[in-house]
Tab-separated table of C-alpha atoms in Angstrom:
chain	number	residue	atom	x	y	z
A	10	MET	CA	0.253	0.069	-0.089
A	11	ARG	CA	2.832	2.279	1.029
A	12	SER	CA	4.696	1.578	-2.343
A	13	LYS	CA	1.451	2.332	-4.621
A	14	LEU	CA	1.078	5.548	-2.588
A	15	LYS	CA	4.314	6.556	-3.423
A	16	TYR	CA	4.120	6.019	-7.414
A	17	ILE	CA	0.603	7.961	-7.193
A	18	GLY	CA	2.498	10.485	-5.805
A	19	ALA	CA	5.837	10.344	-8.068
A	20	VAL	CA	3.437	10.655	-11.034
A	21	MET	CA	1.465	13.624	-9.524
A	22	ALA	CA	4.683	15.198	-9.414
A	23	ALA	CA	5.573	14.419	-12.300
A	24	ALA	CA	2.470	16.082	-13.981
A	25	VAL	CA	2.697	19.011	-11.934
A	26	ALA	CA	6.288	19.815	-13.283
A	27	VAL	CA	5.092	18.891	-16.817
A	28	VAL	CA	2.584	21.632	-16.814
A	29	LEU	CA	4.446	24.107	-14.716
A	30	ALA	CA	7.133	23.764	-17.603
A	31	LEU	CA	4.649	24.406	-20.583
A	32	PRO	CA	4.673	28.241	-21.801
A	33	PRO	CA	1.645	29.874	-20.089
A	34	ALA	CA	-1.285	30.825	-22.827
A	35	PRO	CA	-1.335	34.752	-23.769
A	36	ALA	CA	-4.347	36.071	-21.944
A	37	SER	CA	-7.265	37.134	-23.427
A	38	ALA	CA	-9.999	39.271	-22.374
A	39	HIS	CA	-12.291	41.991	-22.258
A	40	GLY	CA	-11.838	44.047	-18.792
A	41	GLU	CA	-15.476	46.013	-19.646
A	42	THR	CA	-17.531	42.722	-18.590
A	43	ALA	CA	-16.184	43.095	-14.950
A	44	GLN	CA	-18.573	45.896	-14.317
A	45	GLU	CA	-21.902	45.795	-13.390
A	46	ALA	CA	-24.542	45.097	-15.896
A	47	PHE	CA	-26.554	48.186	-14.580
A	48	LEU	CA	-23.693	50.472	-14.324
A	49	ARG	CA	-22.562	49.477	-17.909
A	50	MET	CA	-26.366	49.799	-19.066
A	51	GLY	CA	-27.842	52.849	-17.150
A	52	THR	CA	-24.623	55.602	-17.454
A	53	VAL	CA	-23.174	56.292	-20.943
A	54	ALA	CA	-24.126	54.961	-24.171
A	55	PHE	CA	-21.962	54.909	-27.069
A	56	TRP	CA	-23.208	54.513	-30.801
A	57	ASP	CA	-21.528	55.281	-34.432
A	58	VAL	CA	-18.218	54.107	-33.058
A	59	LYS	CA	-15.982	53.837	-36.026
A	60	TYR	CA	-11.964	53.058	-36.273
A	61	SER	CA	-10.387	54.648	-39.141
A	62	GLU	CA	-7.371	51.647	-39.634
A	63	GLU	CA	-7.164	48.034	-38.422
A	64	LYS	CA	-3.132	47.962	-38.810
A	65	VAL	CA	-0.718	50.783	-38.792
A	66	ALA	CA	2.870	51.391	-38.394
A	67	GLN	CA	4.527	53.175	-35.414
A	68	GLY	CA	3.615	56.640	-35.890
A	69	GLU	CA	0.914	56.449	-38.027
A	70	GLU	CA	-2.413	58.067	-37.209
A	71	LEU	CA	-5.669	56.113	-37.189
A	72	THR	CA	-8.968	58.177	-35.996
A	73	ILE	CA	-11.487	57.039	-33.561
A	74	THR	CA	-14.884	58.330	-34.038
A	75	GLY	CA	-18.354	58.240	-32.256
A	76	THR	CA	-20.939	59.577	-29.994
A	77	ALA	CA	-21.328	59.194	-26.477
A	78	LYS	CA	-24.544	60.010	-24.225
A	79	ILE	CA	-25.071	60.575	-20.962
A	80	LEU	CA	-27.923	59.010	-20.087
A	81	GLU	CA	-30.949	60.588	-18.166
A	82	THR	CA	-31.118	56.913	-16.071
A	83	TYR	CA	-27.716	57.507	-14.768
A	84	PRO	CA	-27.904	55.928	-11.179
A	85	GLU	CA	-28.264	58.101	-8.410
A	86	GLN	CA	-25.860	55.970	-6.301
A	87	LEU	CA	-23.138	57.479	-8.381
A	88	ALA	CA	-21.513	60.733	-8.106
A	89	GLU	CA	-23.292	63.281	-10.302
A	90	PRO	CA	-22.065	63.678	-13.508
A	91	LYS	CA	-20.329	67.294	-13.911
A	92	LEU	CA	-17.056	66.879	-15.026
A	93	GLY	CA	-15.637	63.973	-17.606
A	94	PHE	CA	-13.018	63.289	-19.942
A	95	ILE	CA	-13.153	61.341	-23.015
A	96	GLY	CA	-9.730	59.210	-23.758
A	97	VAL	CA	-8.544	55.709	-24.777
A	98	ILE	CA	-7.896	52.460	-22.882
A	99	ALA	CA	-5.196	49.867	-24.085
A	100	PRO	CA	-2.809	47.618	-22.466
A	101	GLY	CA	-0.480	49.888	-21.686
A	102	PRO	CA	1.406	53.140	-23.717
A	103	THR	CA	0.433	51.521	-27.290
A	104	VAL	CA	-0.939	54.602	-28.464
A	105	VAL	CA	-0.608	58.024	-27.855
A	106	ILE	CA	-3.419	61.153	-28.821
A	107	LYS	CA	-2.243	63.849	-31.105
A	108	GLU	CA	-5.485	65.304	-31.070
A	109	ARG	CA	-9.067	65.032	-29.852
A	110	THR	CA	-12.374	67.305	-30.575
A	111	ILE	CA	-15.567	66.882	-28.837
A	112	ASN	CA	-18.689	68.465	-30.364
A	113	GLY	CA	-16.284	69.907	-33.006
A	114	GLN	CA	-14.104	71.721	-30.598
A	115	PRO	CA	-10.510	71.020	-29.377
A	116	ALA	CA	-10.327	69.085	-26.174
A	117	PRO	CA	-7.090	68.382	-24.763
A	118	MET	CA	-8.391	68.615	-21.104
A	119	ALA	CA	-11.529	67.542	-19.171
A	120	ILE	CA	-15.049	69.047	-19.698
A	121	GLU	CA	-18.269	69.994	-17.940
A	122	ILE	CA	-21.003	67.805	-18.620
A	123	GLU	CA	-24.470	66.530	-17.901
A	124	LYS	CA	-27.441	63.948	-17.612
A	125	GLY	CA	-28.832	64.204	-21.162
A	126	GLY	CA	-25.727	65.587	-22.696
A	127	VAL	CA	-24.653	64.421	-26.800
A	128	TYR	CA	-21.025	64.264	-27.004
A	129	GLN	CA	-19.546	63.763	-30.413
A	130	PHE	CA	-15.901	63.047	-30.469
A	131	LYS	CA	-12.694	62.397	-32.569
A	132	MET	CA	-9.397	61.133	-31.516
A	133	VAL	CA	-6.587	61.164	-33.721
A	134	LEU	CA	-3.831	58.632	-32.466
A	135	GLN	CA	-0.643	57.504	-33.477
A	136	GLY	CA	0.916	53.351	-33.122
A	137	ARG	CA	3.616	53.468	-30.641
A	138	ARG	CA	4.633	50.341	-29.347
A	139	VAL	CA	4.444	47.077	-31.435
A	140	GLY	CA	1.950	44.224	-31.232
A	141	HIS	CA	-1.630	43.457	-31.374
A	142	TRP	CA	-3.629	45.522	-28.939
A	143	HIS	CA	-7.075	46.238	-28.231
A	144	ILE	CA	-8.338	49.836	-27.757
A	145	HIS	CA	-11.506	51.273	-26.585
A	146	PRO	CA	-12.893	54.503	-25.965
A	147	ILE	CA	-13.645	55.616	-22.649
A	148	PHE	CA	-15.335	58.766	-20.960
A	149	GLY	CA	-14.542	58.926	-17.591
A	150	ILE	CA	-17.052	60.901	-14.820
A	151	HIS	CA	-15.037	62.419	-11.708
A	152	GLY	CA	-16.182	60.629	-8.691
A	153	ALA	CA	-17.723	57.615	-10.530
A	154	GLY	CA	-15.037	55.821	-12.529
A	155	SER	CA	-14.825	55.368	-16.272
A	156	LEU	CA	-17.142	53.226	-18.834
A	157	ILE	CA	-15.367	51.689	-21.590
A	158	GLY	CA	-17.024	51.907	-25.227
A	159	PRO	CA	-16.855	49.456	-28.218
A	160	GLY	CA	-13.485	48.297	-28.631
A	161	GLN	CA	-11.601	47.075	-31.432
A	162	TYR	CA	-8.334	44.944	-32.138
A	163	VAL	CA	-5.384	47.160	-33.828
A	164	ASP	CA	-2.283	45.909	-35.080
A	165	VAL	CA	0.628	48.240	-34.605
A	166	THR	CA	3.910	46.963	-36.917
A	167	GLU	CA	7.342	48.515	-36.487
A	168	SER	CA	8.595	51.066	-38.915
A	169	ALA	CA	12.059	51.657	-39.778
A	170	GLY	CA	12.524	54.851	-37.746
A	171	GLY	CA	10.780	53.556	-34.715
A	172	PHE	CA	8.677	55.910	-33.041
A	173	THR	CA	8.987	59.297	-32.341
A	174	ASN	CA	6.830	61.951	-30.927
A	175	ASP	CA	8.040	65.389	-31.870
A	176	VAL	CA	6.428	68.645	-30.281
A	177	LYS	CA	7.604	72.160	-30.668
A	178	LEU	CA	8.699	73.674	-27.531
A	179	LEU	CA	8.123	77.332	-26.493
A	180	SER	CA	12.076	78.282	-27.265
A	181	GLY	CA	11.373	77.124	-30.831
A	182	LYS	CA	13.263	73.701	-30.267
A	183	THR	CA	11.962	70.109	-31.623
A	184	ALA	CA	12.143	67.875	-28.864
A	185	ASP	CA	11.093	64.158	-28.842
A	186	LEU	CA	8.902	63.666	-26.031
A	187	GLU	CA	9.811	59.727	-25.975
A	188	ASN	CA	13.294	60.805	-24.420
A	189	ILE	CA	13.521	64.591	-23.543
A	190	GLY	CA	14.840	64.693	-20.074
A	191	MET	CA	15.579	61.016	-19.759
A	192	GLY	CA	19.151	61.851	-18.804
A	193	GLY	CA	18.180	63.758	-15.841
A	194	VAL	CA	15.641	61.362	-14.534
A	195	THR	CA	18.176	58.701	-14.927
A	196	PHE	CA	20.804	60.504	-12.740
A	197	TRP	CA	18.304	61.607	-10.165
A	198	ASN	CA	17.144	57.983	-9.795
A	199	ILE	CA	20.602	56.601	-9.224
A	200	VAL	CA	21.236	59.296	-6.586
A	201	TRP	CA	18.442	59.039	-4.585
A	202	LEU	CA	18.387	54.979	-4.769
A	203	VAL	CA	21.971	55.450	-3.534
A	204	ILE	CA	20.757	57.561	-0.637
A	205	GLY	CA	18.380	55.267	0.026
A	206	PHE	CA	20.063	51.979	0.284
A	207	ALA	CA	22.914	53.837	2.172
A	208	TRP	CA	20.393	54.877	5.000
A	209	LEU	CA	18.467	51.303	4.699
A	210	LEU	CA	21.983	49.496	5.239
A	211	TYR	CA	23.210	51.737	8.169
A	212	TRP	CA	20.754	50.764	9.902
A	213	ILE	CA	20.598	46.858	9.071
A	214	VAL	CA	24.090	45.895	8.479
A	215	PRO	CA	26.101	47.241	11.612
A	216	LYS	CA	23.160	47.437	13.729
A	217	PRO	CA	20.963	44.036	15.228
A	218	THR	CA	17.573	45.589	13.858
A	219	VAL	CA	16.723	42.941	11.648
A	220	THR	CA	18.921	40.401	12.279
A	221	ARG	CA	18.602	40.247	15.881
A	222	LEU	CA	14.967	41.373	16.638
A	223	PRO	CA	14.488	39.966	20.060
A	224	VAL	CA	17.698	41.404	21.464
A	225	THR	CA	16.813	44.923	19.829
A	226	SER	CA	13.721	44.983	21.499
A	227	GLN	CA	15.182	44.805	24.958
A	228	ILE	CA	17.808	47.549	23.963
A	229	PRO	CA	16.909	51.289	25.111
A	230	LEU	CA	16.439	53.571	21.919
A	231	ASN	CA	18.822	56.119	22.887
A	232	THR	CA	22.484	56.314	24.764
A	233	ASP	CA	21.389	58.424	27.756
A	234	GLY	CA	23.662	59.072	30.942
A	235	GLY	CA	26.389	56.766	30.004
A	236	ALA	CA	23.740	53.644	29.517
A	237	TYR	CA	24.088	51.722	26.036
A	238	GLY	CA	21.483	52.274	23.691
A	239	LEU	CA	20.676	51.412	20.003
A	240	ILE	CA	21.151	54.876	18.623
A	241	THR	CA	24.345	56.309	19.508
A	242	LYS	CA	25.805	60.022	19.545
A	243	LYS	CA	27.732	58.781	16.306
A	244	ASP	CA	24.317	57.595	14.582
A	245	HIS	CA	22.759	60.997	14.973
A	246	ARG	CA	25.991	62.315	13.508
A	247	VAL	CA	25.744	60.702	10.499
A	248	MET	CA	22.246	60.836	9.843
A	249	ASN	CA	22.886	64.603	10.480
A	250	ILE	CA	25.439	64.615	7.470
A	251	MET	CA	22.884	62.333	5.544
A	252	MET	CA	20.182	65.046	5.908
A	253	GLY	CA	22.377	68.067	5.040
A	254	ALA	CA	23.240	66.355	1.877
A	255	THR	CA	19.869	65.313	0.963
A	256	ILE	CA	18.649	68.746	1.517
A	257	ALA	CA	21.611	69.806	-0.532
A	258	LEU	CA	20.690	67.888	-3.387
A	259	VAL	CA	16.898	69.114	-3.360
A	260	VAL	CA	18.319	72.508	-3.419
A	261	GLY	CA	20.810	72.114	-5.985
A	262	GLY	CA	18.237	70.072	-7.999
A	263	MET	CA	15.885	72.864	-8.262
A	264	VAL	CA	18.809	75.617	-9.048
A	265	TRP	CA	20.104	73.214	-11.858
A	266	GLN	CA	16.458	72.795	-13.259
A	267	ALA	CA	15.980	76.052	-13.102
A	268	GLN	CA	18.420	76.891	-15.317
A	269	ALA	CA	18.482	74.285	-17.477
A	270	TYR	CA	14.857	74.680	-18.461
A	271	PRO	CA	14.064	78.110	-18.229
A	272	ASP	CA	10.370	78.197	-20.185
A	273	LYS	CA	8.140	76.372	-18.807
A	274	MET	CA	4.599	75.937	-19.019
A	275	PRO	CA	2.538	75.177	-15.978
A	276	GLN	CA	-0.113	72.201	-16.260
A	277	GLN	CA	-3.513	73.018	-17.444
A	278	VAL	CA	-6.307	72.388	-14.934
A	279	LEU	CA	-8.991	74.427	-16.732
A	280	HIS	CA	-11.864	72.833	-18.061
A	281	PHE	CA	-14.677	74.045	-20.203
A	282	ALA	CA	-18.234	72.877	-21.303
A	283	PRO	CA	-18.190	71.915	-25.013
A	284	GLU	CA	-21.070	73.628	-27.196
A	285	ALA	CA	-24.239	71.099	-27.625
A	286	ALA	CA	-23.985	68.561	-30.296
A	287	VAL	CA	-25.672	69.098	-33.574
A	288	VAL	CA	-28.698	66.775	-33.432
A	289	ASP	CA	-31.955	66.590	-35.040
A	290	ALA	CA	-35.005	68.646	-33.931
A	291	LYS	CA	-37.260	65.816	-31.567
A	292	PHE	CA	-39.724	64.335	-33.497
A	293	VAL	CA	-40.779	61.014	-31.317
A	294	THR	CA	-40.798	60.120	-27.321
A	295	ALA	CA	-40.709	56.321	-25.870
A	296	ASP	CA	-41.092	54.719	-23.033
A	297	ALA	CA	-40.676	50.677	-22.300
A	298	SER	CA	-42.286	48.860	-20.030
A	299	ASP	CA	-42.620	44.767	-19.588
A	300	ALA	CA	-39.109	44.017	-19.881
A	301	ALA	CA	-38.702	40.106	-19.480
A	302	PHE	CA	-35.553	37.868	-19.837
A	303	ASP	CA	-35.773	34.198	-20.586
A	304	PRO	CA	-32.659	32.261	-19.817
A	305	ALA	CA	-33.052	29.375	-21.469
A	306	THR	CA	-33.161	30.786	-24.800
A	307	ASP	CA	-31.372	34.044	-23.982
A	308	THR	CA	-33.797	36.346	-25.440
A	309	VAL	CA	-34.994	39.850	-23.722
A	310	THR	CA	-38.287	41.312	-24.329
A	311	ALA	CA	-39.785	44.351	-23.840
A	312	LYS	CA	-42.951	46.606	-24.602
A	313	VAL	CA	-42.165	50.049	-26.182
A	314	THR	CA	-44.662	53.100	-26.404
A	315	VAL	CA	-43.588	55.058	-29.299
A	316	GLN	CA	-45.181	58.482	-30.337
A	317	ASN	CA	-44.479	60.169	-33.379
A	318	THR	CA	-44.906	63.937	-32.925
A	319	GLY	CA	-43.250	64.486	-36.065
A	320	SER	CA	-44.316	65.338	-39.789
A	321	SER	CA	-43.083	62.221	-41.131
A	322	PRO	CA	-43.488	58.430	-40.399
A	323	ALA	CA	-40.463	56.703	-38.551
A	324	SER	CA	-39.257	53.753	-37.709
A	325	VAL	CA	-36.995	52.067	-35.182
A	326	GLU	CA	-33.008	51.457	-36.432
A	327	SER	CA	-31.386	49.736	-33.611
A	328	PHE	CA	-31.252	49.896	-29.899
A	329	THR	CA	-27.673	50.309	-28.355
A	330	THR	CA	-27.062	49.276	-24.668
A	331	SER	CA	-23.754	48.885	-22.962
A	332	THR	CA	-20.953	48.307	-25.789
A	333	LEU	CA	-23.779	46.639	-28.189
A	334	THR	CA	-25.986	47.694	-31.087
A	335	PHE	CA	-28.862	45.369	-32.064
A	336	PRO	CA	-29.630	46.842	-36.014
A	337	VAL	CA	-33.431	45.662	-36.696
A	338	ALA	CA	-32.726	42.505	-37.909
A	339	ALA	CA	-33.065	42.118	-42.260
A	340	ALA	CA	-34.746	39.227	-43.826
A	341	GLY	CA	-33.086	36.122	-43.177
A	342	SER	CA	-29.693	37.604	-41.353
A	343	GLU	CA	-28.583	35.759	-38.692
A	344	GLU	CA	-26.089	38.220	-37.275
A	345	ARG	CA	-26.814	40.116	-33.858
A	346	SER	CA	-30.570	42.165	-34.179
A	347	VAL	CA	-33.519	43.181	-32.249
A	348	GLN	CA	-36.761	42.409	-33.681
A	349	ILE	CA	-39.531	44.732	-33.922
A	350	SER	CA	-43.500	44.081	-33.944
A	351	PRO	CA	-45.578	45.375	-35.884
A	352	ALA	CA	-42.553	46.390	-38.174
A	353	THR	CA	-44.380	48.802	-39.669
A	354	PRO	CA	-43.672	52.879	-40.073
A	355	ILE	CA	-45.236	54.953	-37.403
A	356	ALA	CA	-47.191	57.420	-38.984
A	357	PRO	CA	-47.391	60.860	-37.728
A	358	GLY	CA	-49.341	61.943	-34.502
A	359	GLU	CA	-49.540	58.109	-33.913
A	360	THR	CA	-48.899	56.260	-30.785
A	361	ARG	CA	-48.341	52.592	-31.006
A	362	GLU	CA	-46.652	50.223	-28.574
A	363	LEU	CA	-44.266	48.014	-30.017
A	364	THR	CA	-42.519	44.613	-28.869
A	365	MET	CA	-38.913	44.497	-28.865
A	366	SER	CA	-37.358	40.959	-28.696
A	367	MET	CA	-33.274	40.404	-28.823
A	368	THR	CA	-32.022	36.693	-29.000
A	369	ASP	CA	-28.152	36.610	-27.891
A	370	GLU	CA	-26.112	34.648	-25.693
A	371	VAL	CA	-24.260	37.933	-24.862
A	372	TRP	CA	-27.079	38.591	-21.797
A	373	ALA	CA	-25.940	35.633	-20.576
A	374	LYS	CA	-22.237	35.699	-21.472
A	375	GLU	CA	-21.260	39.174	-20.506
A	376	ARG	CA	-23.714	39.113	-17.556
A	377	LEU	CA	-25.949	41.888	-18.827
A	378	MET	CA	-28.860	40.120	-17.352
A	379	PRO	CA	-27.374	38.865	-14.175
A	380	VAL	CA	-30.216	36.313	-12.761
A	381	GLY	CA	-30.051	36.066	-8.956
A	382	GLU	CA	-28.947	39.141	-8.569
A	383	SER	CA	-30.847	42.090	-6.986
A	384	ARG	CA	-30.903	44.570	-9.787
A	385	MET	CA	-31.576	43.501	-13.300
A	386	GLN	CA	-32.725	46.155	-15.622
A	387	LEU	CA	-32.996	46.714	-19.496
A	388	THR	CA	-31.569	50.345	-20.377
A	389	GLY	CA	-30.300	51.690	-23.663
A	390	VAL	CA	-31.032	53.840	-26.769
A	391	LEU	CA	-33.570	53.460	-29.650
A	392	ARG	CA	-32.279	54.989	-32.487
A	393	LEU	CA	-35.313	55.851	-34.669
A	394	LYS	CA	-35.404	57.649	-38.170
A	395	ASP	CA	-38.263	59.464	-39.936
A	396	GLU	CA	-38.424	59.255	-43.809
A	397	ASP	CA	-37.100	62.871	-44.435
A	398	GLY	CA	-33.615	61.147	-43.181
A	399	HIS	CA	-33.880	62.498	-39.345
A	400	GLU	CA	-32.778	60.392	-36.418
A	401	ASN	CA	-33.709	60.370	-32.858
A	402	PHE	CA	-31.947	58.365	-29.950
A	403	VAL	CA	-34.245	58.168	-27.064
A	404	THR	CA	-33.242	56.879	-24.025
A	405	ILE	CA	-35.572	54.172	-22.390
A	406	GLN	CA	-35.291	51.985	-19.200
A	407	SER	CA	-37.769	49.007	-17.736
A	408	PHE	CA	-36.370	46.726	-14.609
A	409	VAL	CA	-36.952	43.373	-15.555
A	410	THR	CA	-38.275	41.496	-12.090
A	411	PRO	CA	-38.405	37.857	-11.456
A	412	SER	CA	-42.145	37.525	-11.834
A	413	ALA	CA	-41.564	39.131	-15.136
A	414	MET	CA	-39.069	36.778	-16.182
A	415	ALA	CA	-40.302	34.404	-18.759
């Protein structure tokens, strides 16, 4: 019996050794699915997000355009949306933002935002680090965090000259932000590392502070009245010398940088409210109710009451929630879509109740319908278009209760 157990143990040890020796598989995941469903659905909606390129060389540009809206259903549990920032998120500094406009205005800094606000953005990026990267636009809200928009993989290939990030300084000179001042950064990092290690080793090597902790705990802290203590008068002198050297280095560094970089631009902390986005006049209203989710078929349904207050027949074009857009299903289409019934256009002045149905495993896969949790809701933006070509984007919401589940 004992020999059998030894054999089993040897086999298990060998198996563990083989597993540990294998190279790890590259990580592949979408971090946005870690956010709770009601946050992803009810805070910010993105639509018409487009990437100009899927592959760029280092230094080449790609443009991300799209529209983001702070929804009227913004959760009251979060900080009120007053200050925001539109940017990109990627696995490290793989790209750099060279230009950003919001509602047609340059926006290198934060902007003032509000519930119901629509923000049409354009960001010009440059490829920086070679690789296959997943890139998202994000909408950061002060005090609440950031919501991630629809992402896309972008390949950055190596260019002959590598990557440079040239900018013109106030002095008229051109500098590469990739390496400007790096000599000074390296020098001062080494200086402070040496001082830190000198202080640390002084109290560890000749003193029993770490190697003999039981003894150290019994020794008085200072040498007073002739008694032996852990800290001696010599230690005080050495520490005073190190403190003086540190102060001298700080003052000397301030004098040096003032001489080396006489022209400075303070960090810009101002923010502004961008001009309102150019959108079509409102011609429809919509309200959702009776939302239900059938986990057996991954189907979400809802009743939507739409009133056409315009002068032209209007139809539903799509439904957007989180990073997902469900266009109205085309005949025979098997792609992600929304079924609208009845599907005929809504006449001017007509109020009609529509049934919206979406069948997709994404509801369960991305935990957008978290069955068994305390809060389930269907929130998003309904896109409607009239026969004159005008479009409205209407926020709708309906809470999904256990009794309403199919």
